[in-house]
Amino acid sequence: MSGKLSIPIVARCLIGSIPILVPAMIGASIAAYLLAAKFGPVVQASAMADAPLAAFIVGLPIAFYLRWQAFRLEAANEQLKDALQTVEAARQEAMARASIDGLTGLLNRNAYFEAAENAHAIAARSVVLMMDLDHFKGINDTYGHGAGDDVLVASAAKLKAILRRGDIVGRIGGEEFAIMLPDTTLREGLGIADAILKTFEGQPAMLQDGRLVDSTISVGVAAGLSEDDLRNMHKTADESLYRAKAAGRNRVVLAEAV
Protein backbone atom coordinates (compact mmCIF):
# COMPACT_ATOMS: atom_id res chain seq x y z
CA MET A 1 0.00 0.00 0.00
CA SER A 2 1.30 3.46 -0.92
CA GLY A 3 0.82 6.52 1.23
CA LYS A 4 0.62 8.82 -1.83
CA LEU A 5 -2.71 10.25 -2.93
CA SER A 6 -4.35 8.36 -5.75
CA ILE A 7 -7.91 7.82 -6.91
CA PRO A 8 -8.31 4.62 -4.83
CA ILE A 9 -6.79 6.32 -1.76
CA VAL A 10 -9.00 9.41 -2.22
CA ALA A 11 -12.07 7.18 -2.49
CA ARG A 12 -11.09 5.26 0.63
CA CYS A 13 -10.39 8.47 2.52
CA LEU A 14 -13.80 9.86 1.56
CA ILE A 15 -15.56 6.67 2.60
CA GLY A 16 -13.51 6.57 5.79
CA SER A 17 -14.56 10.14 6.56
CA ILE A 18 -18.22 9.17 6.82
CA PRO A 19 -17.99 7.80 10.40
CA ILE A 20 -16.44 11.12 11.43
CA LEU A 21 -18.75 13.43 9.48
CA VAL A 22 -22.08 11.82 10.35
CA PRO A 23 -21.75 12.26 14.14
CA ALA A 24 -20.47 15.83 13.58
CA MET A 25 -23.48 16.70 11.40
CA ILE A 26 -25.91 15.11 13.85
CA GLY A 27 -24.26 16.98 16.72
CA ALA A 28 -24.50 20.29 14.83
CA SER A 29 -28.19 19.68 14.14
CA ILE A 30 -28.89 18.88 17.77
CA ALA A 31 -26.97 21.98 18.91
CA ALA A 32 -28.94 24.17 16.48
CA TYR A 33 -32.23 22.65 17.66
CA LEU A 34 -31.36 23.28 21.31
CA LEU A 35 -30.38 26.86 20.56
CA ALA A 36 -33.61 27.39 18.64
CA ALA A 37 -35.64 25.94 21.51
CA LYS A 38 -33.95 28.22 24.01
CA PHE A 39 -33.68 31.49 22.09
CA GLY A 40 -36.61 31.09 19.79
CA PRO A 41 -36.67 33.59 16.94
CA VAL A 42 -33.07 34.55 17.54
CA VAL A 43 -32.07 31.35 15.84
CA GLN A 44 -33.79 31.15 12.47
CA ALA A 45 -35.01 27.89 11.01
CA SER A 46 -32.54 28.31 8.17
CA ALA A 47 -29.70 28.17 10.68
CA MET A 48 -30.94 24.78 11.81
CA ALA A 49 -30.79 23.56 8.22
CA ASP A 50 -27.39 25.15 7.64
CA ALA A 51 -25.82 23.64 10.77
CA PRO A 52 -25.24 20.12 9.39
CA LEU A 53 -24.09 21.58 6.07
CA ALA A 54 -21.59 23.78 7.87
CA ALA A 55 -20.43 20.78 9.87
CA PHE A 56 -20.01 18.89 6.61
CA ILE A 57 -18.05 21.68 4.91
CA VAL A 58 -15.79 22.26 7.89
CA GLY A 59 -15.46 18.63 8.88
CA LEU A 60 -14.81 17.09 5.47
CA PRO A 61 -11.26 18.46 5.01
CA ILE A 62 -10.41 17.59 8.59
CA ALA A 63 -11.87 14.09 8.35
CA PHE A 64 -10.24 13.54 4.96
CA TYR A 65 -6.87 14.66 6.30
CA LEU A 66 -7.15 12.38 9.32
CA ARG A 67 -8.05 9.38 7.16
CA TRP A 68 -5.22 10.16 4.74
CA GLN A 69 -2.73 10.32 7.60
CA ALA A 70 -4.08 7.02 8.88
CA PHE A 71 -3.52 5.44 5.48
CA ARG A 72 -0.01 6.88 5.31
CA LEU A 73 0.74 5.44 8.74
CA GLU A 74 -0.65 2.08 7.67
CA ALA A 75 1.50 2.16 4.52
CA ALA A 76 4.58 3.03 6.59
CA ASN A 77 3.83 0.16 8.98
CA GLU A 78 3.53 -2.24 6.03
CA GLN A 79 6.85 -1.04 4.63
CA LEU A 80 8.47 -1.42 8.04
CA LYS A 81 7.04 -4.92 8.37
CA ASP A 82 8.40 -5.87 4.94
CA ALA A 83 11.79 -4.41 5.83
CA LEU A 84 11.91 -6.35 9.11
CA GLN A 85 10.98 -9.57 7.29
CA THR A 86 13.76 -8.93 4.77
CA VAL A 87 16.27 -8.32 7.56
CA GLU A 88 15.16 -11.47 9.40
CA ALA A 89 15.41 -13.55 6.23
CA ALA A 90 18.92 -12.19 5.65
CA ARG A 91 19.85 -12.97 9.25
CA GLN A 92 18.55 -16.53 8.97
CA GLU A 93 20.43 -17.00 5.70
CA ALA A 94 23.63 -15.65 7.23
CA MET A 95 23.27 -17.99 10.20
CA ALA A 96 22.68 -20.93 7.87
CA ARG A 97 25.74 -20.06 5.80
CA ALA A 98 27.83 -19.75 8.94
CA SER A 99 26.87 -23.28 10.03
CA ILE A 100 27.02 -25.09 6.67
CA ASP A 101 30.08 -26.42 4.89
CA GLY A 102 30.07 -24.60 1.57
CA LEU A 103 31.20 -27.58 -0.51
CA THR A 104 29.21 -30.52 0.82
CA GLY A 105 26.18 -28.83 2.35
CA LEU A 106 26.78 -30.68 5.63
CA LEU A 107 27.23 -28.98 8.98
CA ASN A 108 30.68 -27.50 9.45
CA ARG A 109 32.86 -28.49 12.40
CA ASN A 110 31.58 -25.97 14.96
CA ALA A 111 27.94 -26.37 13.99
CA TYR A 112 28.21 -30.15 14.05
CA PHE A 113 29.63 -30.31 17.58
CA GLU A 114 27.07 -27.79 18.85
CA ALA A 115 24.17 -29.76 17.35
CA ALA A 116 25.62 -33.05 18.58
CA GLU A 117 26.01 -31.73 22.14
CA ASN A 118 22.42 -30.47 22.17
CA ALA A 119 21.06 -33.80 20.93
CA HIS A 120 23.25 -35.85 23.27
CA ALA A 121 22.03 -33.85 26.27
CA ILE A 122 18.46 -35.12 25.83
CA ALA A 123 19.21 -38.58 24.45
CA ALA A 124 19.27 -41.69 26.62
CA ARG A 125 22.27 -43.02 24.69
CA SER A 126 24.25 -42.07 21.63
CA VAL A 127 26.59 -43.58 19.06
CA VAL A 128 29.37 -41.62 17.38
CA LEU A 129 30.94 -42.47 14.03
CA MET A 130 34.20 -40.89 12.94
CA MET A 131 34.96 -41.45 9.24
CA ASP A 132 37.76 -40.69 6.84
CA LEU A 133 37.90 -41.26 3.07
CA ASP A 134 40.58 -43.77 2.13
CA HIS A 135 43.52 -42.70 -0.06
CA PHE A 136 41.99 -39.28 -0.65
CA LYS A 137 45.37 -37.70 -1.34
CA GLY A 138 45.87 -40.23 -4.11
CA ILE A 139 42.56 -39.16 -5.70
CA ASN A 140 43.67 -35.52 -5.66
CA ASP A 141 47.11 -36.43 -7.06
CA THR A 142 45.68 -38.65 -9.81
CA TYR A 143 42.56 -36.77 -10.89
CA GLY A 144 43.13 -33.25 -9.57
CA HIS A 145 41.67 -31.28 -6.68
CA GLY A 146 38.48 -30.59 -8.61
CA ALA A 147 37.89 -34.33 -8.73
CA GLY A 148 38.58 -34.49 -5.01
CA ASP A 149 35.83 -31.95 -4.44
CA ASP A 150 33.48 -34.06 -6.57
CA VAL A 151 34.25 -37.08 -4.41
CA LEU A 152 33.56 -35.10 -1.23
CA VAL A 153 30.21 -33.91 -2.57
CA ALA A 154 29.28 -37.45 -3.61
CA SER A 155 30.35 -38.76 -0.19
CA ALA A 156 28.12 -36.24 1.60
CA ALA A 157 25.18 -37.29 -0.56
CA LYS A 158 25.75 -40.97 0.30
CA LEU A 159 25.84 -40.23 4.02
CA LYS A 160 22.67 -38.15 3.94
CA ALA A 161 20.87 -40.87 1.99
CA ILE A 162 21.68 -43.49 4.63
CA LEU A 163 21.02 -41.52 7.81
CA ARG A 164 17.71 -41.26 9.61
CA ARG A 165 15.80 -38.17 10.61
CA GLY A 166 17.41 -36.70 13.71
CA ASP A 167 20.88 -38.09 12.96
CA ILE A 168 23.55 -35.39 12.85
CA VAL A 169 26.32 -35.37 10.25
CA GLY A 170 29.10 -32.89 9.60
CA ARG A 171 32.29 -32.42 7.68
CA ILE A 172 34.84 -31.73 10.39
CA GLY A 173 38.03 -31.81 8.34
CA GLY A 174 39.33 -32.07 4.80
CA GLU A 175 38.09 -35.57 4.04
CA GLU A 176 36.88 -36.38 7.55
CA PHE A 177 33.24 -36.70 8.54
CA ALA A 178 31.46 -37.28 11.85
CA ILE A 179 28.02 -38.62 12.65
CA MET A 180 26.19 -38.52 15.96
CA LEU A 181 23.29 -40.98 16.28
CA PRO A 182 21.02 -39.98 19.19
CA ASP A 183 18.92 -42.58 21.03
CA THR A 184 20.70 -45.35 19.19
CA THR A 185 21.95 -48.67 20.53
CA LEU A 186 25.43 -49.91 19.74
CA ARG A 187 23.95 -52.63 17.56
CA GLU A 188 21.95 -50.10 15.55
CA GLY A 189 24.98 -47.85 15.24
CA LEU A 190 27.14 -50.69 13.94
CA GLY A 191 24.41 -51.49 11.43
CA ILE A 192 24.47 -47.93 10.12
CA ALA A 193 28.27 -47.95 10.01
CA ASP A 194 28.22 -51.19 8.02
CA ALA A 195 25.64 -49.72 5.61
CA ILE A 196 27.90 -46.71 5.06
CA LEU A 197 30.89 -48.97 4.43
CA LYS A 198 29.02 -51.09 1.87
CA THR A 199 27.55 -48.04 0.13
CA PHE A 200 30.95 -46.44 -0.38
CA GLU A 201 32.48 -49.73 -1.45
CA GLY A 202 29.74 -50.49 -3.96
CA GLN A 203 29.07 -47.03 -5.39
CA PRO A 204 32.02 -45.26 -7.06
CA ALA A 205 31.87 -41.47 -7.01
CA MET A 206 31.02 -39.84 -10.33
CA LEU A 207 33.09 -36.84 -11.35
CA GLN A 208 31.59 -33.92 -13.25
CA ASP A 209 33.17 -35.20 -16.47
CA GLY A 210 31.40 -38.54 -16.04
CA ARG A 211 34.39 -40.59 -14.88
CA LEU A 212 33.89 -42.97 -11.97
CA VAL A 213 36.33 -43.03 -9.05
CA ASP A 214 36.45 -45.78 -6.46
CA SER A 215 36.29 -44.26 -3.00
CA THR A 216 36.07 -46.31 0.19
CA ILE A 217 35.81 -45.12 3.77
CA SER A 218 37.08 -46.15 7.18
CA VAL A 219 34.86 -45.84 10.25
CA GLY A 220 35.54 -45.69 13.97
CA VAL A 221 32.62 -46.29 16.34
CA ALA A 222 32.04 -45.35 19.98
CA ALA A 223 28.89 -45.59 22.09
CA GLY A 224 27.88 -44.07 25.39
CA LEU A 225 25.05 -42.97 27.65
CA SER A 226 23.74 -39.45 28.05
CA GLU A 227 25.93 -38.85 31.11
CA ASP A 228 29.08 -39.73 29.16
CA ASP A 229 31.16 -36.87 27.82
CA LEU A 230 30.43 -36.51 24.10
CA ARG A 231 33.83 -35.01 23.30
CA ASN A 232 35.47 -38.04 24.86
CA MET A 233 33.22 -40.29 22.79
CA HIS A 234 34.41 -38.53 19.64
CA LYS A 235 38.00 -38.88 20.77
CA THR A 236 37.51 -42.61 21.35
CA ALA A 237 35.81 -43.04 17.99
CA ASP A 238 38.68 -41.15 16.36
CA GLU A 239 41.18 -43.52 17.95
CA SER A 240 39.16 -46.42 16.52
CA LEU A 241 39.27 -44.73 13.13
CA TYR A 242 43.07 -44.66 13.25
CA ARG A 243 43.03 -48.35 14.10
CA ALA A 244 40.81 -48.97 11.08
CA LYS A 245 43.29 -47.11 8.90
CA ALA A 246 46.21 -49.03 10.33
CA ALA A 247 44.43 -52.35 9.80
CA GLY A 248 44.11 -51.77 6.06
CA ARG A 249 41.26 -49.23 5.66
CA ASN A 250 37.76 -49.83 4.27
CA ARG A 251 36.49 -51.25 7.54
CA VAL A 252 34.57 -50.49 10.73
CA VAL A 253 36.38 -50.64 14.06
CA LEU A 254 34.55 -50.47 17.38
CA ALA A 255 36.06 -48.63 20.33
CA GLU A 256 37.36 -50.93 23.04
CA ALA A 257 36.00 -48.63 25.75
CA VAL A 258 34.36 -45.22 26.09
mmCIF file of C-alpha atoms in Angstrom:
data_model
loop_
_atom_site.group_PDB
_atom_site.id
_atom_site.type_symbol
_atom_site.label_atom_id
_atom_site.label_comp_id
_atom_site.label_asym_id
_atom_site.label_seq_id
_atom_site.Cartn_x
_atom_site.Cartn_y
_atom_site.Cartn_z
ATOM 1 C CA MET A 1 0.000 0.000 0.000
ATOM 2 C CA SER A 2 1.300 3.462 -0.922
ATOM 3 C CA GLY A 3 0.816 6.521 1.233
ATOM 4 C CA LYS A 4 0.620 8.816 -1.828
ATOM 5 C CA LEU A 5 -2.709 10.253 -2.931
ATOM 6 C CA SER A 6 -4.352 8.363 -5.754
ATOM 7 C CA ILE A 7 -7.912 7.818 -6.912
ATOM 8 C CA PRO A 8 -8.310 4.618 -4.829
ATOM 9 C CA ILE A 9 -6.786 6.319 -1.758
ATOM 10 C CA VAL A 10 -9.003 9.415 -2.221
ATOM 11 C CA ALA A 11 -12.069 7.182 -2.486
ATOM 12 C CA ARG A 12 -11.087 5.255 0.631
ATOM 13 C CA CYS A 13 -10.393 8.473 2.523
ATOM 14 C CA LEU A 14 -13.804 9.863 1.564
ATOM 15 C CA ILE A 15 -15.560 6.673 2.602
ATOM 16 C CA GLY A 16 -13.511 6.574 5.788
ATOM 17 C CA SER A 17 -14.558 10.136 6.562
ATOM 18 C CA ILE A 18 -18.215 9.174 6.821
ATOM 19 C CA PRO A 19 -17.987 7.801 10.402
ATOM 20 C CA ILE A 20 -16.437 11.121 11.426
ATOM 21 C CA LEU A 21 -18.755 13.435 9.481
ATOM 22 C CA VAL A 22 -22.081 11.818 10.348
ATOM 23 C CA PRO A 23 -21.749 12.263 14.141
ATOM 24 C CA ALA A 24 -20.474 15.835 13.583
ATOM 25 C CA MET A 25 -23.476 16.700 11.399
ATOM 26 C CA ILE A 26 -25.906 15.114 13.854
ATOM 27 C CA GLY A 27 -24.260 16.981 16.718
ATOM 28 C CA ALA A 28 -24.499 20.285 14.830
ATOM 29 C CA SER A 29 -28.194 19.678 14.141
ATOM 30 C CA ILE A 30 -28.889 18.882 17.773
ATOM 31 C CA ALA A 31 -26.972 21.976 18.912
ATOM 32 C CA ALA A 32 -28.939 24.171 16.479
ATOM 33 C CA TYR A 33 -32.229 22.655 17.656
ATOM 34 C CA LEU A 34 -31.362 23.282 21.308
ATOM 35 C CA LEU A 35 -30.381 26.858 20.564
ATOM 36 C CA ALA A 36 -33.614 27.392 18.643
ATOM 37 C CA ALA A 37 -35.636 25.937 21.514
ATOM 38 C CA LYS A 38 -33.952 28.222 24.011
ATOM 39 C CA PHE A 39 -33.677 31.486 22.088
ATOM 40 C CA GLY A 40 -36.614 31.088 19.791
ATOM 41 C CA PRO A 41 -36.673 33.590 16.935
ATOM 42 C CA VAL A 42 -33.074 34.545 17.541
ATOM 43 C CA VAL A 43 -32.065 31.351 15.841
ATOM 44 C CA GLN A 44 -33.787 31.152 12.470
ATOM 45 C CA ALA A 45 -35.007 27.894 11.014
ATOM 46 C CA SER A 46 -32.544 28.314 8.174
ATOM 47 C CA ALA A 47 -29.702 28.167 10.683
ATOM 48 C CA MET A 48 -30.941 24.779 11.810
ATOM 49 C CA ALA A 49 -30.794 23.562 8.219
ATOM 50 C CA ASP A 50 -27.392 25.150 7.638
ATOM 51 C CA ALA A 51 -25.822 23.637 10.771
ATOM 52 C CA PRO A 52 -25.241 20.121 9.391
ATOM 53 C CA LEU A 53 -24.093 21.583 6.068
ATOM 54 C CA ALA A 54 -21.593 23.777 7.868
ATOM 55 C CA ALA A 55 -20.426 20.782 9.874
ATOM 56 C CA PHE A 56 -20.006 18.889 6.612
ATOM 57 C CA ILE A 57 -18.053 21.683 4.911
ATOM 58 C CA VAL A 58 -15.792 22.264 7.888
ATOM 59 C CA GLY A 59 -15.457 18.626 8.876
ATOM 60 C CA LEU A 60 -14.805 17.087 5.467
ATOM 61 C CA PRO A 61 -11.263 18.465 5.005
ATOM 62 C CA ILE A 62 -10.410 17.594 8.590
ATOM 63 C CA ALA A 63 -11.873 14.091 8.348
ATOM 64 C CA PHE A 64 -10.239 13.538 4.959
ATOM 65 C CA TYR A 65 -6.873 14.665 6.297
ATOM 66 C CA LEU A 66 -7.153 12.379 9.322
ATOM 67 C CA ARG A 67 -8.049 9.375 7.160
ATOM 68 C CA TRP A 68 -5.223 10.155 4.735
ATOM 69 C CA GLN A 69 -2.729 10.323 7.596
ATOM 70 C CA ALA A 70 -4.080 7.020 8.881
ATOM 71 C CA PHE A 71 -3.524 5.443 5.475
ATOM 72 C CA ARG A 72 -0.014 6.883 5.312
ATOM 73 C CA LEU A 73 0.744 5.437 8.741
ATOM 74 C CA GLU A 74 -0.647 2.078 7.667
ATOM 75 C CA ALA A 75 1.498 2.156 4.523
ATOM 76 C CA ALA A 76 4.578 3.029 6.593
ATOM 77 C CA ASN A 77 3.835 0.164 8.976
ATOM 78 C CA GLU A 78 3.534 -2.243 6.030
ATOM 79 C CA GLN A 79 6.853 -1.039 4.629
ATOM 80 C CA LEU A 80 8.472 -1.418 8.035
ATOM 81 C CA LYS A 81 7.037 -4.923 8.373
ATOM 82 C CA ASP A 82 8.398 -5.872 4.938
ATOM 83 C CA ALA A 83 11.791 -4.410 5.832
ATOM 84 C CA LEU A 84 11.911 -6.346 9.108
ATOM 85 C CA GLN A 85 10.980 -9.566 7.289
ATOM 86 C CA THR A 86 13.756 -8.933 4.772
ATOM 87 C CA VAL A 87 16.273 -8.320 7.557
ATOM 88 C CA GLU A 88 15.156 -11.471 9.400
ATOM 89 C CA ALA A 89 15.411 -13.546 6.227
ATOM 90 C CA ALA A 90 18.916 -12.190 5.650
ATOM 91 C CA ARG A 91 19.855 -12.971 9.250
ATOM 92 C CA GLN A 92 18.554 -16.527 8.967
ATOM 93 C CA GLU A 93 20.428 -17.001 5.695
ATOM 94 C CA ALA A 94 23.631 -15.651 7.229
ATOM 95 C CA MET A 95 23.271 -17.994 10.199
ATOM 96 C CA ALA A 96 22.683 -20.933 7.865
ATOM 97 C CA ARG A 97 25.738 -20.060 5.798
ATOM 98 C CA ALA A 98 27.826 -19.748 8.943
ATOM 99 C CA SER A 99 26.872 -23.279 10.030
ATOM 100 C CA ILE A 100 27.018 -25.094 6.672
ATOM 101 C CA ASP A 101 30.083 -26.421 4.889
ATOM 102 C CA GLY A 102 30.072 -24.598 1.572
ATOM 103 C CA LEU A 103 31.202 -27.582 -0.506
ATOM 104 C CA THR A 104 29.213 -30.521 0.817
ATOM 105 C CA GLY A 105 26.178 -28.832 2.355
ATOM 106 C CA LEU A 106 26.782 -30.682 5.633
ATOM 107 C CA LEU A 107 27.229 -28.984 8.983
ATOM 108 C CA ASN A 108 30.676 -27.504 9.450
ATOM 109 C CA ARG A 109 32.863 -28.486 12.397
ATOM 110 C CA ASN A 110 31.583 -25.973 14.962
ATOM 111 C CA ALA A 111 27.937 -26.366 13.988
ATOM 112 C CA TYR A 112 28.211 -30.152 14.055
ATOM 113 C CA PHE A 113 29.629 -30.315 17.580
ATOM 114 C CA GLU A 114 27.072 -27.793 18.846
ATOM 115 C CA ALA A 115 24.169 -29.758 17.347
ATOM 116 C CA ALA A 116 25.619 -33.049 18.577
ATOM 117 C CA GLU A 117 26.007 -31.728 22.138
ATOM 118 C CA ASN A 118 22.418 -30.474 22.166
ATOM 119 C CA ALA A 119 21.062 -33.805 20.931
ATOM 120 C CA HIS A 120 23.246 -35.852 23.271
ATOM 121 C CA ALA A 121 22.033 -33.850 26.275
ATOM 122 C CA ILE A 122 18.464 -35.116 25.825
ATOM 123 C CA ALA A 123 19.211 -38.583 24.451
ATOM 124 C CA ALA A 124 19.272 -41.694 26.617
ATOM 125 C CA ARG A 125 22.270 -43.024 24.692
ATOM 126 C CA SER A 126 24.251 -42.069 21.632
ATOM 127 C CA VAL A 127 26.590 -43.582 19.060
ATOM 128 C CA VAL A 128 29.373 -41.619 17.384
ATOM 129 C CA LEU A 129 30.942 -42.471 14.035
ATOM 130 C CA MET A 130 34.198 -40.890 12.940
ATOM 131 C CA MET A 131 34.959 -41.447 9.240
ATOM 132 C CA ASP A 132 37.761 -40.695 6.838
ATOM 133 C CA LEU A 133 37.902 -41.255 3.074
ATOM 134 C CA ASP A 134 40.580 -43.768 2.135
ATOM 135 C CA HIS A 135 43.520 -42.700 -0.064
ATOM 136 C CA PHE A 136 41.990 -39.281 -0.647
ATOM 137 C CA LYS A 137 45.369 -37.697 -1.342
ATOM 138 C CA GLY A 138 45.868 -40.231 -4.111
ATOM 139 C CA ILE A 139 42.563 -39.160 -5.697
ATOM 140 C CA ASN A 140 43.671 -35.522 -5.662
ATOM 141 C CA ASP A 141 47.106 -36.435 -7.060
ATOM 142 C CA THR A 142 45.682 -38.654 -9.810
ATOM 143 C CA TYR A 143 42.563 -36.772 -10.892
ATOM 144 C CA GLY A 144 43.127 -33.251 -9.566
ATOM 145 C CA HIS A 145 41.671 -31.278 -6.679
ATOM 146 C CA GLY A 146 38.482 -30.592 -8.608
ATOM 147 C CA ALA A 147 37.886 -34.328 -8.728
ATOM 148 C CA GLY A 148 38.575 -34.486 -5.007
ATOM 149 C CA ASP A 149 35.834 -31.946 -4.441
ATOM 150 C CA ASP A 150 33.476 -34.058 -6.566
ATOM 151 C CA VAL A 151 34.249 -37.082 -4.405
ATOM 152 C CA LEU A 152 33.562 -35.104 -1.225
ATOM 153 C CA VAL A 153 30.212 -33.908 -2.569
ATOM 154 C CA ALA A 154 29.276 -37.448 -3.608
ATOM 155 C CA SER A 155 30.348 -38.764 -0.190
ATOM 156 C CA ALA A 156 28.123 -36.242 1.604
ATOM 157 C CA ALA A 157 25.176 -37.291 -0.558
ATOM 158 C CA LYS A 158 25.753 -40.967 0.297
ATOM 159 C CA LEU A 159 25.841 -40.226 4.015
ATOM 160 C CA LYS A 160 22.670 -38.145 3.940
ATOM 161 C CA ALA A 161 20.870 -40.868 1.990
ATOM 162 C CA ILE A 162 21.682 -43.490 4.632
ATOM 163 C CA LEU A 163 21.023 -41.518 7.812
ATOM 164 C CA ARG A 164 17.709 -41.261 9.613
ATOM 165 C CA ARG A 165 15.804 -38.175 10.609
ATOM 166 C CA GLY A 166 17.409 -36.702 13.706
ATOM 167 C CA ASP A 167 20.881 -38.087 12.963
ATOM 168 C CA ILE A 168 23.553 -35.388 12.850
ATOM 169 C CA VAL A 169 26.320 -35.375 10.254
ATOM 170 C CA GLY A 170 29.099 -32.892 9.598
ATOM 171 C CA ARG A 171 32.288 -32.417 7.685
ATOM 172 C CA ILE A 172 34.837 -31.731 10.389
ATOM 173 C CA GLY A 173 38.031 -31.809 8.336
ATOM 174 C CA GLY A 174 39.335 -32.069 4.797
ATOM 175 C CA GLU A 175 38.092 -35.572 4.045
ATOM 176 C CA GLU A 176 36.883 -36.379 7.552
ATOM 177 C CA PHE A 177 33.240 -36.704 8.544
ATOM 178 C CA ALA A 178 31.460 -37.276 11.849
ATOM 179 C CA ILE A 179 28.018 -38.624 12.650
ATOM 180 C CA MET A 180 26.186 -38.516 15.961
ATOM 181 C CA LEU A 181 23.288 -40.979 16.279
ATOM 182 C CA PRO A 182 21.021 -39.983 19.189
ATOM 183 C CA ASP A 183 18.922 -42.577 21.033
ATOM 184 C CA THR A 184 20.701 -45.353 19.186
ATOM 185 C CA THR A 185 21.953 -48.666 20.535
ATOM 186 C CA LEU A 186 25.430 -49.906 19.743
ATOM 187 C CA ARG A 187 23.952 -52.634 17.555
ATOM 188 C CA GLU A 188 21.950 -50.097 15.555
ATOM 189 C CA GLY A 189 24.981 -47.847 15.244
ATOM 190 C CA LEU A 190 27.142 -50.689 13.944
ATOM 191 C CA GLY A 191 24.406 -51.494 11.430
ATOM 192 C CA ILE A 192 24.472 -47.932 10.119
ATOM 193 C CA ALA A 193 28.269 -47.946 10.012
ATOM 194 C CA ASP A 194 28.216 -51.189 8.024
ATOM 195 C CA ALA A 195 25.638 -49.723 5.612
ATOM 196 C CA ILE A 196 27.903 -46.712 5.065
ATOM 197 C CA LEU A 197 30.895 -48.971 4.425
ATOM 198 C CA LYS A 198 29.024 -51.089 1.867
ATOM 199 C CA THR A 199 27.548 -48.041 0.126
ATOM 200 C CA PHE A 200 30.952 -46.440 -0.379
ATOM 201 C CA GLU A 201 32.484 -49.727 -1.446
ATOM 202 C CA GLY A 202 29.741 -50.492 -3.959
ATOM 203 C CA GLN A 203 29.074 -47.034 -5.391
ATOM 204 C CA PRO A 204 32.024 -45.263 -7.064
ATOM 205 C CA ALA A 205 31.870 -41.473 -7.010
ATOM 206 C CA MET A 206 31.015 -39.841 -10.326
ATOM 207 C CA LEU A 207 33.089 -36.843 -11.349
ATOM 208 C CA GLN A 208 31.591 -33.924 -13.253
ATOM 209 C CA ASP A 209 33.173 -35.199 -16.474
ATOM 210 C CA GLY A 210 31.402 -38.541 -16.042
ATOM 211 C CA ARG A 211 34.387 -40.592 -14.880
ATOM 212 C CA LEU A 212 33.890 -42.970 -11.967
ATOM 213 C CA VAL A 213 36.328 -43.028 -9.051
ATOM 214 C CA ASP A 214 36.450 -45.782 -6.455
ATOM 215 C CA SER A 215 36.293 -44.260 -2.998
ATOM 216 C CA THR A 216 36.072 -46.307 0.190
ATOM 217 C CA ILE A 217 35.813 -45.116 3.770
ATOM 218 C CA SER A 218 37.083 -46.152 7.185
ATOM 219 C CA VAL A 219 34.856 -45.842 10.249
ATOM 220 C CA GLY A 220 35.544 -45.687 13.971
ATOM 221 C CA VAL A 221 32.624 -46.287 16.339
ATOM 222 C CA ALA A 222 32.045 -45.351 19.979
ATOM 223 C CA ALA A 223 28.892 -45.595 22.085
ATOM 224 C CA GLY A 224 27.875 -44.075 25.393
ATOM 225 C CA LEU A 225 25.047 -42.974 27.648
ATOM 226 C CA SER A 226 23.735 -39.448 28.055
ATOM 227 C CA GLU A 227 25.926 -38.853 31.110
ATOM 228 C CA ASP A 228 29.079 -39.735 29.162
ATOM 229 C CA ASP A 229 31.163 -36.868 27.821
ATOM 230 C CA LEU A 230 30.433 -36.514 24.101
ATOM 231 C CA ARG A 231 33.826 -35.015 23.304
ATOM 232 C CA ASN A 232 35.469 -38.037 24.861
ATOM 233 C CA MET A 233 33.220 -40.292 22.790
ATOM 234 C CA HIS A 234 34.408 -38.526 19.643
ATOM 235 C CA LYS A 235 38.005 -38.883 20.769
ATOM 236 C CA THR A 236 37.514 -42.606 21.354
ATOM 237 C CA ALA A 237 35.806 -43.043 17.990
ATOM 238 C CA ASP A 238 38.677 -41.148 16.358
ATOM 239 C CA GLU A 239 41.176 -43.520 17.948
ATOM 240 C CA SER A 240 39.158 -46.417 16.525
ATOM 241 C CA LEU A 241 39.272 -44.728 13.131
ATOM 242 C CA TYR A 242 43.074 -44.660 13.250
ATOM 243 C CA ARG A 243 43.031 -48.348 14.102
ATOM 244 C CA ALA A 244 40.806 -48.975 11.077
ATOM 245 C CA LYS A 245 43.289 -47.114 8.896
ATOM 246 C CA ALA A 246 46.213 -49.025 10.328
ATOM 247 C CA ALA A 247 44.430 -52.346 9.804
ATOM 248 C CA GLY A 248 44.112 -51.769 6.062
ATOM 249 C CA ARG A 249 41.260 -49.226 5.656
ATOM 250 C CA ASN A 250 37.757 -49.832 4.271
ATOM 251 C CA ARG A 251 36.485 -51.249 7.544
ATOM 252 C CA VAL A 252 34.565 -50.494 10.727
ATOM 253 C CA VAL A 253 36.380 -50.642 14.060
ATOM 254 C CA LEU A 254 34.548 -50.467 17.385
ATOM 255 C CA ALA A 255 36.059 -48.626 20.332
ATOM 256 C CA GLU A 256 37.365 -50.929 23.038
ATOM 257 C CA ALA A 257 36.002 -48.632 25.749
ATOM 258 C CA VAL A 258 34.363 -45.224 26.091
#
